[in-house]
Amino acid sequence: MTRKLIEFVLRRAGRSYKIDPGLSSLDLLSEVLIRGFQLVRGVFRTRNLIFIDRRVKLRGKRKIQFGKLSAVGEGSYIDGRTQRGVTLGAGAKIGRYCTISGTSHLSRVGQGFSLGERSGLGDFAHVGCSGGVYIGEDVIVGPFATFHSQEHNFGDTQLAIRQQGTTEESVVIESDVWIGARVTILAGVRISTGSVVAAGSVVRSSFPPGSVIGGIPARVLRMRMPETSAT
């Protein structure tokens, strides 16, 4: 019964798969209890059918929208004080100890963040969405990934860098993308549909659909789709 209940909830969240038979009934019962507490906490705090773990901080909550059965992991921080707010699609998941930073300075309100349906941020991800960070559906993001939609200006050598202001450009991750652990994605980048970004890469330019990219700075290693050129 416990196994069927979990699989039912997974299907409703858009994550349809069979539970490994190696997990004992006690393991599954423990998971149900944990998720149950998270669901109660989510409903109490947001009046939405979502999972919220312990020590989650929501700032500017009125501008944060949660899709059905989305989840926020333990210790995460979400700042919704942006022009477009923060949106989590149905079944989307933010891992443990993630930071969604909306407005870096009171002189300029940030653009916002969206995480598409069934997409997930790995543990300890950092999203700086002053210039806007928009992630599509079915995107996998590994732990410690960082997204930076704002860069500091530094052209004037007579003035401290912190006094020279910033430049904002949106980061767009299209649907069906896998971003590995400890990847850094810089302002103005678009990762196209069906692409894979190797762990540890620093991405500072955009690439065509189906690209497998990696390195510092990232470059095309090969194409997943033979009919697509890397030009």
mmCIF file with all atom_site columns, N, CA, C and O in Angstrom, residues 173-201:
data_model
loop_
_atom_site.group_PDB
_atom_site.id
_atom_site.type_symbol
_atom_site.label_atom_id
_atom_site.label_alt_id
_atom_site.label_comp_id
_atom_site.label_asym_id
_atom_site.label_entity_id
_atom_site.label_seq_id
_atom_site.pdbx_PDB_ins_code
_atom_site.Cartn_x
_atom_site.Cartn_y
_atom_site.Cartn_z
_atom_site.occupancy
_atom_site.B_iso_or_equiv
_atom_site.pdbx_formal_charge
_atom_site.auth_seq_id
_atom_site.auth_comp_id
_atom_site.auth_asym_id
_atom_site.auth_atom_id
_atom_site.pdbx_PDB_model_num
ATOM 1   N N  . ILE A 1 173 ? 17.689 28.921 -19.885 1.00 0.00 ? 173 ILE A N  1
ATOM 2   C CA . ILE A 1 173 ? 17.953 27.494 -20.073 1.00 0.00 ? 173 ILE A CA 1
ATOM 3   C C  . ILE A 1 173 ? 16.681 26.901 -20.672 1.00 0.00 ? 173 ILE A C  1
ATOM 4   O O  . ILE A 1 173 ? 15.637 26.872 -20.021 1.00 0.00 ? 173 ILE A O  1
ATOM 5   N N  . GLU A 1 174 ? 16.768 26.444 -21.909 1.00 0.00 ? 174 GLU A N  1
ATOM 6   C CA . GLU A 1 174 ? 15.590 25.880 -22.556 1.00 0.00 ? 174 GLU A CA 1
ATOM 7   C C  . GLU A 1 174 ? 15.285 24.493 -21.983 1.00 0.00 ? 174 GLU A C  1
ATOM 8   O O  . GLU A 1 174 ? 15.996 23.994 -21.104 1.00 0.00 ? 174 GLU A O  1
ATOM 9   N N  . SER A 1 175 ? 14.231 23.862 -22.456 1.00 0.00 ? 175 SER A N  1
ATOM 10  C CA . SER A 1 175 ? 13.768 22.586 -21.892 1.00 0.00 ? 175 SER A CA 1
ATOM 11  C C  . SER A 1 175 ? 14.691 21.415 -22.254 1.00 0.00 ? 175 SER A C  1
ATOM 12  O O  . SER A 1 175 ? 15.459 21.477 -23.216 1.00 0.00 ? 175 SER A O  1
ATOM 13  N N  . ASP A 1 176 ? 14.595 20.351 -21.454 1.00 0.00 ? 176 ASP A N  1
ATOM 14  C CA . ASP A 1 176 ? 15.318 19.098 -21.695 1.00 0.00 ? 176 ASP A CA 1
ATOM 15  C C  . ASP A 1 176 ? 16.827 19.321 -21.760 1.00 0.00 ? 176 ASP A C  1
ATOM 16  O O  . ASP A 1 176 ? 17.498 18.953 -22.722 1.00 0.00 ? 176 ASP A O  1
ATOM 17  N N  . VAL A 1 177 ? 17.363 19.934 -20.718 1.00 0.00 ? 177 VAL A N  1
ATOM 18  C CA . VAL A 1 177 ? 18.805 20.208 -20.619 1.00 0.00 ? 177 VAL A CA 1
ATOM 19  C C  . VAL A 1 177 ? 19.335 19.566 -19.345 1.00 0.00 ? 177 VAL A C  1
ATOM 20  O O  . VAL A 1 177 ? 18.652 19.553 -18.318 1.00 0.00 ? 177 VAL A O  1
ATOM 21  N N  . TRP A 1 178 ? 20.551 19.043 -19.424 1.00 0.00 ? 178 TRP A N  1
ATOM 22  C CA . TRP A 1 178 ? 21.235 18.501 -18.240 1.00 0.00 ? 178 TRP A CA 1
ATOM 23  C C  . TRP A 1 178 ? 22.456 19.356 -17.970 1.00 0.00 ? 178 TRP A C  1
ATOM 24  O O  . TRP A 1 178 ? 23.351 19.476 -18.805 1.00 0.00 ? 178 TRP A O  1
ATOM 25  N N  . ILE A 1 179 ? 22.488 19.976 -16.794 1.00 0.00 ? 179 ILE A N  1
ATOM 26  C CA . ILE A 1 179 ? 23.619 20.801 -16.363 1.00 0.00 ? 179 ILE A CA 1
ATOM 27  C C  . ILE A 1 179 ? 24.299 20.083 -15.211 1.00 0.00 ? 179 ILE A C  1
ATOM 28  O O  . ILE A 1 179 ? 23.685 19.807 -14.184 1.00 0.00 ? 179 ILE A O  1
ATOM 29  N N  . GLY A 1 180 ? 25.572 19.764 -15.363 1.00 0.00 ? 180 GLY A N  1
ATOM 30  C CA . GLY A 1 180 ? 26.303 18.984 -14.369 1.00 0.00 ? 180 GLY A CA 1
ATOM 31  C C  . GLY A 1 180 ? 26.650 19.767 -13.115 1.00 0.00 ? 180 GLY A C  1
ATOM 32  O O  . GLY A 1 180 ? 26.351 20.960 -12.975 1.00 0.00 ? 180 GLY A O  1
ATOM 33  N N  . ALA A 1 181 ? 27.310 19.084 -12.195 1.00 0.00 ? 181 ALA A N  1
ATOM 34  C CA . ALA A 1 181 ? 27.686 19.679 -10.915 1.00 0.00 ? 181 ALA A CA 1
ATOM 35  C C  . ALA A 1 181 ? 28.730 20.785 -11.100 1.00 0.00 ? 181 ALA A C  1
ATOM 36  O O  . ALA A 1 181 ? 29.575 20.729 -11.987 1.00 0.00 ? 181 ALA A O  1
ATOM 37  N N  . ARG A 1 182 ? 28.628 21.813 -10.263 1.00 0.00 ? 182 ARG A N  1
ATOM 38  C CA . ARG A 1 182 ? 29.599 22.907 -10.188 1.00 0.00 ? 182 ARG A CA 1
ATOM 39  C C  . ARG A 1 182 ? 29.777 23.646 -11.522 1.00 0.00 ? 182 ARG A C  1
ATOM 40  O O  . ARG A 1 182 ? 30.849 24.157 -11.823 1.00 0.00 ? 182 ARG A O  1
ATOM 41  N N  . VAL A 1 183 ? 28.734 23.726 -12.297 1.00 0.00 ? 183 VAL A N  1
ATOM 42  C CA . VAL A 1 183 ? 28.755 24.519 -13.530 1.00 0.00 ? 183 VAL A CA 1
ATOM 43  C C  . VAL A 1 183 ? 28.464 25.977 -13.184 1.00 0.00 ? 183 VAL A C  1
ATOM 44  O O  . VAL A 1 183 ? 27.627 26.268 -12.330 1.00 0.00 ? 183 VAL A O  1
ATOM 45  N N  . THR A 1 184 ? 29.153 26.898 -13.854 1.00 0.00 ? 184 THR A N  1
ATOM 46  C CA . THR A 1 184 ? 28.910 28.331 -13.713 1.00 0.00 ? 184 THR A CA 1
ATOM 47  C C  . THR A 1 184 ? 28.395 28.869 -15.035 1.00 0.00 ? 184 THR A C  1
ATOM 48  O O  . THR A 1 184 ? 29.036 28.686 -16.076 1.00 0.00 ? 184 THR A O  1
ATOM 49  N N  . ILE A 1 185 ? 27.244 29.525 -15.012 1.00 0.00 ? 185 ILE A N  1
ATOM 50  C CA . ILE A 1 185 ? 26.653 30.091 -16.216 1.00 0.00 ? 185 ILE A CA 1
ATOM 51  C C  . ILE A 1 185 ? 26.557 31.600 -16.041 1.00 0.00 ? 185 ILE A C  1
ATOM 52  O O  . ILE A 1 185 ? 25.970 32.087 -15.073 1.00 0.00 ? 185 ILE A O  1
ATOM 53  N N  . LEU A 1 186 ? 27.139 32.341 -16.985 1.00 0.00 ? 186 LEU A N  1
ATOM 54  C CA . LEU A 1 186 ? 27.267 33.791 -16.857 1.00 0.00 ? 186 LEU A CA 1
ATOM 55  C C  . LEU A 1 186 ? 26.172 34.529 -17.612 1.00 0.00 ? 186 LEU A C  1
ATOM 56  O O  . LEU A 1 186 ? 25.417 33.943 -18.400 1.00 0.00 ? 186 LEU A O  1
ATOM 57  N N  . ALA A 1 187 ? 26.087 35.830 -17.382 1.00 0.00 ? 187 ALA A N  1
ATOM 58  C CA . ALA A 1 187 ? 25.031 36.672 -17.923 1.00 0.00 ? 187 ALA A CA 1
ATOM 59  C C  . ALA A 1 187 ? 24.975 36.613 -19.442 1.00 0.00 ? 187 ALA A C  1
ATOM 60  O O  . ALA A 1 187 ? 26.000 36.573 -20.121 1.00 0.00 ? 187 ALA A O  1
ATOM 61  N N  . GLY A 1 188 ? 23.760 36.626 -19.992 1.00 0.00 ? 188 GLY A N  1
ATOM 62  C CA . GLY A 1 188 ? 23.553 36.660 -21.434 1.00 0.00 ? 188 GLY A CA 1
ATOM 63  C C  . GLY A 1 188 ? 23.563 35.316 -22.123 1.00 0.00 ? 188 GLY A C  1
ATOM 64  O O  . GLY A 1 188 ? 23.369 35.240 -23.338 1.00 0.00 ? 188 GLY A O  1
ATOM 65  N N  . VAL A 1 189 ? 23.750 34.237 -21.383 1.00 0.00 ? 189 VAL A N  1
ATOM 66  C CA . VAL A 1 189 ? 23.876 32.898 -21.979 1.00 0.00 ? 189 VAL A CA 1
ATOM 67  C C  . VAL A 1 189 ? 22.504 32.282 -22.204 1.00 0.00 ? 189 VAL A C  1
ATOM 68  O O  . VAL A 1 189 ? 21.600 32.415 -21.384 1.00 0.00 ? 189 VAL A O  1
ATOM 69  N N  . ARG A 1 190 ? 22.364 31.575 -23.327 1.00 0.00 ? 190 ARG A N  1
ATOM 70  C CA . ARG A 1 190 ? 21.192 30.741 -23.602 1.00 0.00 ? 190 ARG A CA 1
ATOM 71  C C  . ARG A 1 190 ? 21.681 29.326 -23.891 1.00 0.00 ? 190 ARG A C  1
ATOM 72  O O  . ARG A 1 190 ? 22.475 29.106 -24.811 1.00 0.00 ? 190 ARG A O  1
ATOM 73  N N  . ILE A 1 191 ? 21.218 28.378 -23.081 1.00 0.00 ? 191 ILE A N  1
ATOM 74  C CA . ILE A 1 191 ? 21.506 26.963 -23.306 1.00 0.00 ? 191 ILE A CA 1
ATOM 75  C C  . ILE A 1 191 ? 20.292 26.368 -24.014 1.00 0.00 ? 191 ILE A C  1
ATOM 76  O O  . ILE A 1 191 ? 19.189 26.343 -23.462 1.00 0.00 ? 191 ILE A O  1
ATOM 77  N N  . SER A 1 192 ? 20.488 25.889 -25.234 1.00 0.00 ? 192 SER A N  1
ATOM 78  C CA . SER A 1 192 ? 19.366 25.472 -26.061 1.00 0.00 ? 192 SER A CA 1
ATOM 79  C C  . SER A 1 192 ? 18.875 24.068 -25.732 1.00 0.00 ? 192 SER A C  1
ATOM 80  O O  . SER A 1 192 ? 19.575 23.267 -25.098 1.00 0.00 ? 192 SER A O  1
ATOM 81  N N  . THR A 1 193 ? 17.686 23.758 -26.203 1.00 0.00 ? 193 THR A N  1
ATOM 82  C CA . THR A 1 193 ? 17.001 22.489 -25.944 1.00 0.00 ? 193 THR A CA 1
ATOM 83  C C  . THR A 1 193 ? 17.885 21.279 -26.248 1.00 0.00 ? 193 THR A C  1
ATOM 84  O O  . THR A 1 193 ? 18.591 21.248 -27.252 1.00 0.00 ? 193 THR A O  1
ATOM 85  N N  . GLY A 1 194 ? 17.822 20.284 -25.363 1.00 0.00 ? 194 GLY A N  1
ATOM 86  C CA . GLY A 1 194 ? 18.512 19.021 -25.595 1.00 0.00 ? 194 GLY A CA 1
ATOM 87  C C  . GLY A 1 194 ? 20.006 19.047 -25.358 1.00 0.00 ? 194 GLY A C  1
ATOM 88  O O  . GLY A 1 194 ? 20.709 18.099 -25.700 1.00 0.00 ? 194 GLY A O  1
ATOM 89  N N  . SER A 1 195 ? 20.518 20.103 -24.736 1.00 0.00 ? 195 SER A N  1
ATOM 90  C CA . SER A 1 195 ? 21.962 20.232 -24.530 1.00 0.00 ? 195 SER A CA 1
ATOM 91  C C  . SER A 1 195 ? 22.403 19.605 -23.204 1.00 0.00 ? 195 SER A C  1
ATOM 92  O O  . SER A 1 195 ? 21.600 19.421 -22.287 1.00 0.00 ? 195 SER A O  1
ATOM 93  N N  . VAL A 1 196 ? 23.703 19.309 -23.124 1.00 0.00 ? 196 VAL A N  1
ATOM 94  C CA . VAL A 1 196 ? 24.325 18.771 -21.917 1.00 0.00 ? 196 VAL A CA 1
ATOM 95  C C  . VAL A 1 196 ? 25.540 19.631 -21.599 1.00 0.00 ? 196 VAL A C  1
ATOM 96  O O  . VAL A 1 196 ? 26.350 19.922 -22.495 1.00 0.00 ? 196 VAL A O  1
ATOM 97  N N  . VAL A 1 197 ? 25.672 20.036 -20.336 1.00 0.00 ? 197 VAL A N  1
ATOM 98  C CA . VAL A 1 197 ? 26.816 20.850 -19.908 1.00 0.00 ? 197 VAL A CA 1
ATOM 99  C C  . VAL A 1 197 ? 27.636 20.037 -18.917 1.00 0.00 ? 197 VAL A C  1
ATOM 100 O O  . VAL A 1 197 ? 27.137 19.628 -17.866 1.00 0.00 ? 197 VAL A O  1
ATOM 101 N N  . ALA A 1 198 ? 28.896 19.772 -19.252 1.00 0.00 ? 198 ALA A N  1
ATOM 102 C CA . ALA A 1 198 ? 29.755 18.926 -18.430 1.00 0.00 ? 198 ALA A CA 1
ATOM 103 C C  . ALA A 1 198 ? 30.053 19.575 -17.080 1.00 0.00 ? 198 ALA A C  1
ATOM 104 O O  . ALA A 1 198 ? 30.117 20.805 -16.959 1.00 0.00 ? 198 ALA A O  1
ATOM 105 N N  . ALA A 1 199 ? 30.239 18.745 -16.073 1.00 0.00 ? 199 ALA A N  1
ATOM 106 C CA . ALA A 1 199 ? 30.519 19.210 -14.719 1.00 0.00 ? 199 ALA A CA 1
ATOM 107 C C  . ALA A 1 199 ? 31.742 20.125 -14.694 1.00 0.00 ? 199 ALA A C  1
ATOM 108 O O  . ALA A 1 199 ? 32.734 19.883 -15.387 1.00 0.00 ? 199 ALA A O  1
ATOM 109 N N  . GLY A 1 200 ? 31.672 21.185 -13.903 1.00 0.00 ? 200 GLY A N  1
ATOM 110 C CA . GLY A 1 200 ? 32.799 22.092 -13.712 1.00 0.00 ? 200 GLY A CA 1
ATOM 111 C C  . GLY A 1 200 ? 32.989 23.119 -14.808 1.00 0.00 ? 200 GLY A C  1
ATOM 112 O O  . GLY A 1 200 ? 33.936 23.908 -14.757 1.00 0.00 ? 200 GLY A O  1
ATOM 113 N N  . SER A 1 201 ? 32.111 23.163 -15.794 1.00 0.00 ? 201 SER A N  1
ATOM 114 C CA . SER A 1 201 ? 32.273 24.094 -16.909 1.00 0.00 ? 201 SER A CA 1
ATOM 115 C C  . SER A 1 201 ? 31.932 25.526 -16.506 1.00 0.00 ? 201 SER A C  1
ATOM 116 O O  . SER A 1 201 ? 31.140 25.762 -15.589 1.00 0.00 ? 201 SER A O  1
#
